[in-house]
PDB file of C-alpha atoms and ligand atoms in Angstrom:
ATOM      1  CA  MET A   1     -43.501 -39.697 -37.451  1.00  0.00           C
ATOM      2  CA  ASN A   2     -45.677 -38.420 -34.584  1.00  0.00           C
ATOM      3  CA  LEU A   3     -47.679 -35.150 -34.740  1.00  0.00           C
ATOM      4  CA  ARG A   4     -45.095 -33.125 -32.824  1.00  0.00           C
ATOM      5  CA  SER A   5     -42.209 -34.164 -35.077  1.00  0.00           C
ATOM      6  CA  LEU A   6     -44.342 -33.438 -38.131  1.00  0.00           C
ATOM      7  CA  ALA A   7     -45.163 -29.938 -36.842  1.00  0.00           C
ATOM      8  CA  ASP A   8     -41.446 -29.366 -36.065  1.00  0.00           C
ATOM      9  CA  ALA A   9     -40.435 -30.544 -39.545  1.00  0.00           C
ATOM     10  CA  ILE A  10     -42.882 -28.064 -41.116  1.00  0.00           C
ATOM     11  CA  LYS A  11     -41.635 -25.216 -38.880  1.00  0.00           C
ATOM     12  CA  THR A  12     -37.997 -26.100 -39.681  1.00  0.00           C
ATOM     13  CA  LYS A  13     -38.735 -26.018 -43.415  1.00  0.00           C
ATOM     14  CA  LYS A  14     -40.470 -22.621 -43.108  1.00  0.00           C
ATOM     15  CA  LEU A  15     -37.583 -21.197 -41.061  1.00  0.00           C
ATOM     16  CA  LYS A  16     -35.064 -22.454 -43.613  1.00  0.00           C
ATOM     17  CA  GLN A  17     -37.011 -20.567 -46.277  1.00  0.00           C
ATOM     18  CA  ALA A  18     -37.245 -17.433 -44.109  1.00  0.00           C
ATOM     19  CA  ILE A  19     -33.466 -17.224 -43.541  1.00  0.00           C
ATOM     20  CA  ASP A  20     -31.607 -15.074 -46.055  1.00  0.00           C
ATOM     21  CA  TRP A  21     -28.776 -17.476 -46.922  1.00  0.00           C
ATOM     22  CA  ASN A  22     -26.930 -14.724 -48.784  1.00  0.00           C
ATOM     23  CA  GLY A  23     -27.263 -12.291 -45.877  1.00  0.00           C
ATOM     24  CA  ALA A  24     -25.522 -12.026 -42.497  1.00  0.00           C
ATOM     25  CA  LEU A  25     -24.961 -15.521 -41.161  1.00  0.00           C
ATOM     26  CA  PRO A  26     -22.892 -16.457 -38.131  1.00  0.00           C
ATOM     27  CA  SER A  27     -19.711 -18.101 -39.402  1.00  0.00           C
ATOM     28  CA  HIS A  28     -18.812 -19.058 -35.829  1.00  0.00           C
ATOM     29  CA  ILE A  29     -21.419 -20.351 -33.366  1.00  0.00           C
ATOM     30  CA  ALA A  30     -20.505 -21.186 -29.766  1.00  0.00           C
ATOM     31  CA  ILE A  31     -22.816 -23.422 -27.740  1.00  0.00           C
ATOM     32  CA  MET A  32     -23.123 -23.992 -24.001  1.00  0.00           C
ATOM     33  CA  MET A  33     -24.638 -27.471 -23.922  1.00  0.00           C
ATOM     34  CA  ASP A  34     -26.463 -27.205 -20.606  1.00  0.00           C
ATOM     35  CA  GLY A  35     -29.173 -29.313 -18.966  1.00  0.00           C
ATOM     36  CA  ASN A  36     -28.168 -32.942 -19.556  1.00  0.00           C
ATOM     37  CA  GLY A  37     -28.692 -33.791 -15.871  1.00  0.00           C
ATOM     38  CA  ARG A  38     -32.122 -32.125 -15.669  1.00  0.00           C
ATOM     39  CA  TRP A  39     -33.220 -33.751 -18.922  1.00  0.00           C
ATOM     40  CA  ALA A  40     -32.404 -37.139 -17.389  1.00  0.00           C
ATOM     41  CA  ALA A  41     -33.953 -36.357 -13.965  1.00  0.00           C
ATOM     42  CA  ARG A  42     -37.256 -35.373 -15.607  1.00  0.00           C
ATOM     43  CA  ARG A  43     -37.369 -38.805 -17.197  1.00  0.00           C
ATOM     44  CA  GLY A  44     -36.390 -40.655 -14.018  1.00  0.00           C
ATOM     45  CA  LEU A  45     -33.039 -41.580 -15.588  1.00  0.00           C
ATOM     46  CA  PRO A  46     -29.481 -41.377 -14.190  1.00  0.00           C
ATOM     47  CA  ARG A  47     -27.413 -38.299 -15.143  1.00  0.00           C
ATOM     48  CA  SER A  48     -25.239 -40.493 -17.346  1.00  0.00           C
ATOM     49  CA  ALA A  49     -28.269 -41.095 -19.619  1.00  0.00           C
ATOM     50  CA  GLY A  50     -28.537 -37.311 -20.030  1.00  0.00           C
ATOM     51  CA  HIS A  51     -24.877 -37.047 -21.029  1.00  0.00           C
ATOM     52  CA  TYR A  52     -25.252 -39.925 -23.467  1.00  0.00           C
ATOM     53  CA  ALA A  53     -28.308 -38.276 -25.055  1.00  0.00           C
ATOM     54  CA  GLY A  54     -26.372 -34.979 -25.029  1.00  0.00           C
ATOM     55  CA  MET A  55     -23.602 -36.581 -27.033  1.00  0.00           C
ATOM     56  CA  GLN A  56     -26.097 -37.778 -29.671  1.00  0.00           C
ATOM     57  CA  THR A  57     -27.504 -34.231 -29.870  1.00  0.00           C
ATOM     58  CA  MET A  58     -23.972 -32.884 -30.194  1.00  0.00           C
ATOM     59  CA  ARG A  59     -23.327 -35.187 -33.152  1.00  0.00           C
ATOM     60  CA  GLU A  60     -26.582 -34.096 -34.882  1.00  0.00           C
ATOM     61  CA  THR A  61     -25.863 -30.438 -34.176  1.00  0.00           C
ATOM     62  CA  ILE A  62     -22.424 -30.696 -35.769  1.00  0.00           C
ATOM     63  CA  ARG A  63     -24.091 -32.161 -38.873  1.00  0.00           C
ATOM     64  CA  ASN A  64     -26.821 -29.482 -38.862  1.00  0.00           C
ATOM     65  CA  CYS A  65     -24.238 -26.686 -38.510  1.00  0.00           C
ATOM     66  CA  LEU A  66     -22.245 -28.112 -41.411  1.00  0.00           C
ATOM     67  CA  HIS A  67     -25.399 -28.044 -43.565  1.00  0.00           C
ATOM     68  CA  ALA A  68     -26.118 -24.473 -42.423  1.00  0.00           C
ATOM     69  CA  ASN A  69     -22.661 -23.475 -43.693  1.00  0.00           C
ATOM     70  CA  VAL A  70     -21.350 -22.630 -40.229  1.00  0.00           C
ATOM     71  CA  LYS A  71     -17.551 -22.615 -40.545  1.00  0.00           C
ATOM     72  CA  TYR A  72     -16.613 -22.742 -36.854  1.00  0.00           C
ATOM     73  CA  LEU A  73     -18.500 -24.373 -34.003  1.00  0.00           C
ATOM     74  CA  THR A  74     -17.256 -24.219 -30.408  1.00  0.00           C
ATOM     75  CA  LEU A  75     -18.898 -26.566 -27.908  1.00  0.00           C
ATOM     76  CA  TYR A  76     -18.518 -26.139 -24.148  1.00  0.00           C
ATOM     77  CA  ALA A  77     -18.137 -29.782 -23.150  1.00  0.00           C
ATOM     78  CA  PHE A  78     -16.263 -29.644 -19.815  1.00  0.00           C
ATOM     79  CA  SER A  79     -15.517 -26.598 -17.690  1.00  0.00           C
ATOM     80  CA  THR A  80     -12.741 -26.182 -15.133  1.00  0.00           C
ATOM     81  CA  GLU A  81     -15.571 -26.318 -12.536  1.00  0.00           C
ATOM     82  CA  ASN A  82     -16.835 -29.708 -13.718  1.00  0.00           C
ATOM     83  CA  TRP A  83     -14.025 -31.511 -11.822  1.00  0.00           C
ATOM     84  CA  LYS A  84     -16.069 -30.849  -8.664  1.00  0.00           C
ATOM     85  CA  ARG A  85     -18.677 -33.388  -9.826  1.00  0.00           C
ATOM     86  CA  PRO A  86     -18.613 -36.975  -8.501  1.00  0.00           C
ATOM     87  CA  ALA A  87     -15.652 -38.898  -9.986  1.00  0.00           C
ATOM     88  CA  GLU A  88     -18.063 -41.404 -11.506  1.00  0.00           C
ATOM     89  CA  GLU A  89     -19.800 -38.684 -13.546  1.00  0.00           C
ATOM     90  CA  VAL A  90     -16.497 -37.098 -14.618  1.00  0.00           C
ATOM     91  CA  ASP A  91     -15.238 -40.523 -15.745  1.00  0.00           C
ATOM     92  CA  TYR A  92     -18.444 -41.119 -17.689  1.00  0.00           C
ATOM     93  CA  ILE A  93     -18.109 -37.806 -19.588  1.00  0.00           C
ATOM     94  CA  ILE A  94     -14.437 -38.486 -20.357  1.00  0.00           C
ATOM     95  CA  ASN A  95     -15.388 -41.949 -21.569  1.00  0.00           C
ATOM     96  CA  LEU A  96     -17.910 -40.315 -23.944  1.00  0.00           C
ATOM     97  CA  VAL A  97     -15.071 -38.208 -25.336  1.00  0.00           C
ATOM     98  CA  HIS A  98     -13.090 -41.404 -25.987  1.00  0.00           C
ATOM     99  CA  GLN A  99     -16.120 -42.938 -27.736  1.00  0.00           C
ATOM    100  CA  PHE A 100     -16.565 -39.827 -29.850  1.00  0.00           C
ATOM    101  CA  VAL A 101     -13.001 -39.435 -31.028  1.00  0.00           C
ATOM    102  CA  THR A 102     -12.339 -43.078 -31.795  1.00  0.00           C
ATOM    103  CA  GLY A 103     -14.106 -45.508 -34.105  1.00  0.00           C
ATOM    104  CA  ASN A 104     -17.022 -44.713 -36.389  1.00  0.00           C
ATOM    105  CA  THR A 105     -17.763 -41.180 -35.212  1.00  0.00           C
ATOM    106  CA  ILE A 106     -14.311 -39.794 -35.943  1.00  0.00           C
ATOM    107  CA  ARG A 107     -14.395 -41.554 -39.318  1.00  0.00           C
ATOM    108  CA  GLU A 108     -17.748 -39.907 -40.079  1.00  0.00           C
ATOM    109  CA  ILE A 109     -16.352 -36.518 -38.948  1.00  0.00           C
ATOM    110  CA  ASN A 110     -13.284 -36.957 -41.127  1.00  0.00           C
ATOM    111  CA  ASP A 111     -15.341 -38.052 -44.142  1.00  0.00           C
ATOM    112  CA  SER A 112     -17.424 -34.872 -43.710  1.00  0.00           C
ATOM    113  CA  ASN A 113     -14.256 -32.771 -44.031  1.00  0.00           C
ATOM    114  CA  ILE A 114     -14.545 -31.515 -40.421  1.00  0.00           C
ATOM    115  CA  ARG A 115     -11.490 -30.468 -38.412  1.00  0.00           C
ATOM    116  CA  ILE A 116     -11.514 -31.147 -34.673  1.00  0.00           C
ATOM    117  CA  ARG A 117      -9.636 -29.168 -32.054  1.00  0.00           C
ATOM    118  CA  PHE A 118      -9.604 -29.273 -28.262  1.00  0.00           C
ATOM    119  CA  ILE A 119      -9.356 -25.954 -26.488  1.00  0.00           C
ATOM    120  CA  GLY A 120      -8.592 -25.568 -22.786  1.00  0.00           C
ATOM    121  CA  ASP A 121      -5.908 -26.937 -20.494  1.00  0.00           C
ATOM    122  CA  ILE A 122      -5.987 -30.573 -21.580  1.00  0.00           C
ATOM    123  CA  SER A 123      -2.830 -31.363 -19.553  1.00  0.00           C
ATOM    124  CA  ARG A 124      -5.091 -32.216 -16.581  1.00  0.00           C
ATOM    125  CA  PHE A 125      -6.531 -35.238 -18.404  1.00  0.00           C
ATOM    126  CA  SER A 126      -4.828 -38.644 -18.294  1.00  0.00           C
ATOM    127  CA  ASP A 127      -2.144 -39.423 -20.873  1.00  0.00           C
ATOM    128  CA  SER A 128      -4.470 -41.754 -22.774  1.00  0.00           C
ATOM    129  CA  THR A 129      -7.227 -39.108 -22.954  1.00  0.00           C
ATOM    130  CA  GLN A 130      -4.746 -36.484 -24.119  1.00  0.00           C
ATOM    131  CA  GLN A 131      -3.486 -38.959 -26.695  1.00  0.00           C
ATOM    132  CA  VAL A 132      -6.933 -39.645 -28.224  1.00  0.00           C
ATOM    133  CA  MET A 133      -7.622 -35.901 -28.307  1.00  0.00           C
ATOM    134  CA  LYS A 134      -4.311 -35.143 -30.036  1.00  0.00           C
ATOM    135  CA  ASN A 135      -4.824 -38.022 -32.424  1.00  0.00           C
ATOM    136  CA  ALA A 136      -8.319 -36.791 -33.435  1.00  0.00           C
ATOM    137  CA  ALA A 137      -6.913 -33.295 -33.978  1.00  0.00           C
ATOM    138  CA  ALA A 138      -4.031 -34.675 -36.075  1.00  0.00           C
ATOM    139  CA  VAL A 139      -6.190 -37.018 -38.179  1.00  0.00           C
ATOM    140  CA  THR A 140      -8.663 -34.237 -39.042  1.00  0.00           C
ATOM    141  CA  GLY A 141      -6.128 -31.380 -39.041  1.00  0.00           C
ATOM    142  CA  ALA A 142      -6.132 -30.767 -42.806  1.00  0.00           C
ATOM    143  CA  ASN A 143      -9.948 -30.747 -43.201  1.00  0.00           C
ATOM    144  CA  THR A 144     -11.457 -27.518 -44.477  1.00  0.00           C
ATOM    145  CA  GLY A 145     -15.281 -27.902 -44.357  1.00  0.00           C
ATOM    146  CA  MET A 146     -15.799 -26.795 -40.744  1.00  0.00           C
ATOM    147  CA  THR A 147     -13.778 -26.531 -37.535  1.00  0.00           C
ATOM    148  CA  VAL A 148     -15.262 -27.899 -34.312  1.00  0.00           C
ATOM    149  CA  ASN A 149     -13.576 -26.749 -31.094  1.00  0.00           C
ATOM    150  CA  PHE A 150     -14.380 -28.853 -28.041  1.00  0.00           C
ATOM    151  CA  ALA A 151     -13.777 -26.787 -24.914  1.00  0.00           C
ATOM    152  CA  MET A 152     -12.438 -29.273 -22.354  1.00  0.00           C
ATOM    153  CA  ASN A 153     -11.166 -28.228 -18.923  1.00  0.00           C
ATOM    154  CA  TYR A 154     -11.815 -24.767 -20.253  1.00  0.00           C
ATOM    155  CA  GLY A 155     -12.359 -21.547 -18.306  1.00  0.00           C
ATOM    156  CA  GLY A 156     -12.266 -18.098 -19.915  1.00  0.00           C
ATOM    157  CA  ARG A 157     -10.309 -16.404 -17.112  1.00  0.00           C
ATOM    158  CA  SER A 158      -7.727 -19.213 -17.046  1.00  0.00           C
ATOM    159  CA  GLU A 159      -7.404 -18.909 -20.816  1.00  0.00           C
ATOM    160  CA  ILE A 160      -6.642 -15.189 -20.559  1.00  0.00           C
ATOM    161  CA  ILE A 161      -4.033 -15.768 -17.815  1.00  0.00           C
ATOM    162  CA  HIS A 162      -2.493 -18.594 -19.866  1.00  0.00           C
ATOM    163  CA  ALA A 163      -2.275 -16.253 -22.876  1.00  0.00           C
ATOM    164  CA  LEU A 164      -0.834 -13.467 -20.738  1.00  0.00           C
ATOM    165  CA  LYS A 165       1.939 -15.757 -19.444  1.00  0.00           C
ATOM    166  CA  SER A 166       2.917 -16.574 -23.039  1.00  0.00           C
ATOM    167  CA  VAL A 167       2.907 -12.856 -23.898  1.00  0.00           C
ATOM    168  CA  ILE A 168       5.294 -12.232 -20.978  1.00  0.00           C
ATOM    169  CA  ASP A 169       7.478 -15.220 -21.972  1.00  0.00           C
ATOM    170  CA  ASP A 170       7.716 -13.725 -25.471  1.00  0.00           C
ATOM    171  CA  GLY A 171       8.893 -10.464 -23.896  1.00  0.00           C
ATOM    172  CA  LYS A 172       6.091  -8.435 -25.522  1.00  0.00           C
ATOM    173  CA  GLU A 173       5.405  -5.136 -23.818  1.00  0.00           C
ATOM    174  CA  ASP A 174       2.950  -3.676 -26.262  1.00  0.00           C
ATOM    175  CA  LEU A 175       0.420  -5.513 -28.358  1.00  0.00           C
ATOM    176  CA  THR A 176      -2.901  -4.964 -30.114  1.00  0.00           C
ATOM    177  CA  PRO A 177      -6.115  -6.931 -29.390  1.00  0.00           C
ATOM    178  CA  ASP A 178      -5.565  -8.815 -32.679  1.00  0.00           C
ATOM    179  CA  GLU A 179      -2.057  -9.801 -31.588  1.00  0.00           C
ATOM    180  CA  PHE A 180      -3.333 -10.860 -28.148  1.00  0.00           C
ATOM    181  CA  GLU A 181      -5.894 -13.152 -29.819  1.00  0.00           C
ATOM    182  CA  THR A 182      -3.099 -15.181 -31.363  1.00  0.00           C
ATOM    183  CA  TYR A 183      -2.179 -16.280 -27.814  1.00  0.00           C
ATOM    184  CA  LEU A 184      -5.676 -17.618 -27.023  1.00  0.00           C
ATOM    185  CA  TYR A 185      -6.673 -21.285 -27.418  1.00  0.00           C
ATOM    186  CA  THR A 186      -8.971 -20.213 -30.290  1.00  0.00           C
ATOM    187  CA  SER A 187      -6.129 -18.639 -32.270  1.00  0.00           C
ATOM    188  CA  GLY A 188      -6.946 -18.754 -35.970  1.00  0.00           C
ATOM    189  CA  CYS A 189     -10.743 -18.813 -35.442  1.00  0.00           C
ATOM    190  CA  PRO A 190     -12.798 -15.651 -35.868  1.00  0.00           C
ATOM    191  CA  SER A 191     -14.698 -14.564 -32.731  1.00  0.00           C
ATOM    192  CA  PRO A 192     -18.134 -16.193 -32.380  1.00  0.00           C
ATOM    193  CA  GLN A 193     -20.954 -13.987 -33.601  1.00  0.00           C
ATOM    194  CA  LEU A 194     -23.641 -16.094 -31.907  1.00  0.00           C
ATOM    195  CA  VAL A 195     -23.620 -17.820 -28.523  1.00  0.00           C
ATOM    196  CA  ILE A 196     -26.383 -20.303 -27.721  1.00  0.00           C
ATOM    197  CA  ARG A 197     -27.121 -21.563 -24.214  1.00  0.00           C
ATOM    198  CA  THR A 198     -29.724 -24.202 -23.485  1.00  0.00           C
ATOM    199  CA  SER A 199     -31.640 -25.050 -20.261  1.00  0.00           C
ATOM    200  CA  GLY A 200     -32.943 -21.587 -19.415  1.00  0.00           C
ATOM    201  CA  GLU A 201     -29.701 -20.404 -17.761  1.00  0.00           C
ATOM    202  CA  LYS A 202     -28.706 -16.928 -18.916  1.00  0.00           C
ATOM    203  CA  ARG A 203     -25.059 -16.588 -17.953  1.00  0.00           C
ATOM    204  CA  LEU A 204     -21.762 -16.805 -19.830  1.00  0.00           C
ATOM    205  CA  SER A 205     -20.169 -18.845 -17.019  1.00  0.00           C
ATOM    206  CA  GLY A 206     -16.677 -17.883 -18.172  1.00  0.00           C
ATOM    207  CA  PHE A 207     -17.206 -19.156 -21.722  1.00  0.00           C
ATOM    208  CA  LEU A 208     -14.968 -17.430 -24.318  1.00  0.00           C
ATOM    209  CA  LEU A 209     -14.861 -14.248 -22.244  1.00  0.00           C
ATOM    210  CA  TRP A 210     -12.478 -12.385 -24.551  1.00  0.00           C
ATOM    211  CA  GLN A 211     -13.908 -13.754 -27.808  1.00  0.00           C
ATOM    212  CA  CYS A 212     -17.581 -12.994 -27.007  1.00  0.00           C
ATOM    213  CA  ALA A 213     -17.116  -9.239 -26.589  1.00  0.00           C
ATOM    214  CA  GLN A 214     -19.409  -8.534 -29.569  1.00  0.00           C
ATOM    215  CA  ALA A 215     -21.419 -11.764 -29.751  1.00  0.00           C
ATOM    216  CA  GLU A 216     -25.200 -12.014 -29.889  1.00  0.00           C
ATOM    217  CA  LEU A 217     -26.549 -14.171 -27.061  1.00  0.00           C
ATOM    218  CA  TRP A 218     -29.444 -16.566 -27.657  1.00  0.00           C
ATOM    219  CA  PHE A 219     -31.141 -18.613 -24.942  1.00  0.00           C
ATOM    220  CA  THR A 220     -33.661 -21.427 -24.950  1.00  0.00           C
ATOM    221  CA  ASP A 221     -35.430 -23.177 -22.070  1.00  0.00           C
ATOM    222  CA  GLU A 222     -34.988 -26.547 -23.779  1.00  0.00           C
ATOM    223  CA  MET A 223     -32.443 -28.881 -22.195  1.00  0.00           C
ATOM    224  CA  TRP A 224     -29.417 -29.730 -24.364  1.00  0.00           C
ATOM    225  CA  PRO A 225     -30.530 -33.278 -25.336  1.00  0.00           C
ATOM    226  CA  SER A 226     -33.739 -31.706 -26.756  1.00  0.00           C
ATOM    227  CA  PHE A 227     -31.869 -29.141 -28.856  1.00  0.00           C
ATOM    228  CA  SER A 228     -32.883 -29.658 -32.472  1.00  0.00           C
ATOM    229  CA  GLU A 229     -32.432 -28.494 -36.028  1.00  0.00           C
ATOM    230  CA  LEU A 230     -35.533 -26.331 -35.501  1.00  0.00           C
ATOM    231  CA  LEU A 231     -33.911 -24.500 -32.561  1.00  0.00           C
ATOM    232  CA  LEU A 232     -30.643 -24.055 -34.454  1.00  0.00           C
ATOM    233  CA  TYR A 233     -32.499 -22.425 -37.342  1.00  0.00           C
ATOM    234  CA  ARG A 234     -34.546 -20.306 -34.914  1.00  0.00           C
ATOM    235  CA  ALA A 235     -31.314 -19.019 -33.354  1.00  0.00           C
ATOM    236  CA  ILE A 236     -29.829 -18.244 -36.782  1.00  0.00           C
ATOM    237  CA  TYR A 237     -33.057 -16.542 -37.896  1.00  0.00           C
ATOM    238  CA  ASP A 238     -33.186 -14.383 -34.732  1.00  0.00           C
ATOM    239  CA  TYR A 239     -29.500 -13.528 -35.173  1.00  0.00           C
ATOM    240  CA  GLN A 240     -30.200 -12.360 -38.684  1.00  0.00           C
ATOM    241  CA  CYS A 241     -33.199 -10.252 -37.578  1.00  0.00           C
ATOM    242  CA  ARG A 242     -31.047  -8.554 -34.910  1.00  0.00           C
ATOM    243  CA  ARG A 243     -28.232  -7.865 -37.400  1.00  0.00           C
ATOM    244  CA  ARG A 244     -30.711  -6.416 -39.928  1.00  0.00           C
ATOM    245  CA  GLY A 245     -31.780  -3.960 -37.234  1.00  0.00           C
ATOM    246  CA  PHE A 246     -28.242  -2.571 -36.875  1.00  0.00           C
ATOM    247  CA  GLY A 247     -27.897   1.102 -37.712  1.00  0.00           C
ATOM    248  CA  SER A 248     -31.241   1.281 -39.512  1.00  0.00           C
TER     249      SER A 248
HETATM  250  C1  FPP B   1     -24.001 -29.915 -19.098  1.00  0.00           C
HETATM  251  O1  FPP B   1     -25.153 -30.486 -18.511  1.00  0.00           O
HETATM  252  C2  FPP B   1     -23.218 -30.922 -19.839  1.00  0.00           C
HETATM  253  C3  FPP B   1     -21.956 -31.357 -19.533  1.00  0.00           C
HETATM  254  C4  FPP B   1     -21.221 -30.881 -18.349  1.00  0.00           C
HETATM  255  C5  FPP B   1     -21.257 -32.404 -20.309  1.00  0.00           C
HETATM  256  C6  FPP B   1     -21.461 -32.319 -21.799  1.00  0.00           C
HETATM  257  C7  FPP B   1     -20.679 -33.371 -22.481  1.00  0.00           C
HETATM  258  C8  FPP B   1     -21.075 -34.028 -23.590  1.00  0.00           C
HETATM  259  C9  FPP B   1     -22.354 -33.756 -24.275  1.00  0.00           C
HETATM  260  C10 FPP B   1     -20.184 -35.067 -24.218  1.00  0.00           C
HETATM  261  C11 FPP B   1     -18.839 -34.502 -24.553  1.00  0.00           C
HETATM  262  C12 FPP B   1     -18.197 -35.203 -25.668  1.00  0.00           C
HETATM  263  C13 FPP B   1     -17.182 -34.700 -26.436  1.00  0.00           C
HETATM  264  C14 FPP B   1     -16.656 -35.437 -27.595  1.00  0.00           C
HETATM  265  C15 FPP B   1     -16.558 -33.398 -26.180  1.00  0.00           C
HETATM  266  P1  FPP B   1     -25.250 -30.607 -16.924  1.00  0.00           P
HETATM  267  O2  FPP B   1     -24.719 -31.919 -16.509  1.00  0.00           O
HETATM  268  O3  FPP B   1     -24.574 -29.430 -16.297  1.00  0.00           O
HETATM  269  O4  FPP B   1     -26.804 -30.558 -16.721  1.00  0.00           O
HETATM  270  P2  FPP B   1     -27.590 -29.943 -15.466  1.00  0.00           P
HETATM  271  O5  FPP B   1     -27.256 -28.474 -15.421  1.00  0.00           O
HETATM  272  O6  FPP B   1     -29.022 -30.200 -15.793  1.00  0.00           O
HETATM  273  O7  FPP B   1     -27.108 -30.676 -14.255  1.00  0.00           O
END
């Protein structure tokens, strides 16, 4: 272990002790995994290396959230805008999804009692991609430890229009916000209380526009592949400090 990792391990341990595990904790965290390309460019690597490293970080973060008793985790993996990227890069990301939801990783996810869902308009993906997504959701569908939503071909405005069309199809003329939520891709999940965005960008970029109405926003300059257990705990600790301040 080098000096930096040792210092981080000590800070992580202290933060874990500082968090009130019986107090307000976010049961749903949403993460905008941003900065894979920049992480790679800074190391003189192709963008694909950044996405690959980002997938490893995603796997660790899922594990860290499970240990932190987070019940729902939503990860922004592919936006409706991402189709504008070179086909080669899009194919590489989709191939990572295939790797993730087949083989050892999905087995590990299933053994950890994690349920996987894909939110967004997945009909734009090829039949085989849709099939592996549906299969991963079906295989893990009965798990109760934590739910991980992968937002794929997701855009918040499109989600609201999609929900609205279903409301109209159902002939509803009057409905409450709670009823409207049942038409969203995230139906059944509570709204996220904490949104994390990496890479120094401070925008929502259409992520969970309806669901984030009351969410705390937390930003870090670190690029997604460098996101760590330490940063996750820092975000949870800051969330708790902000909540403690409420009304007092
Ligand atoms: C943002 O960084 C990252 C993405 C667009 C892709 C993220 C995808 C994964 C980590 C793998 C997905 C896998 C599954 C199973 C869902 P960027 O490319 O926008 O970085 P930049 O802003 O530095 O260019």
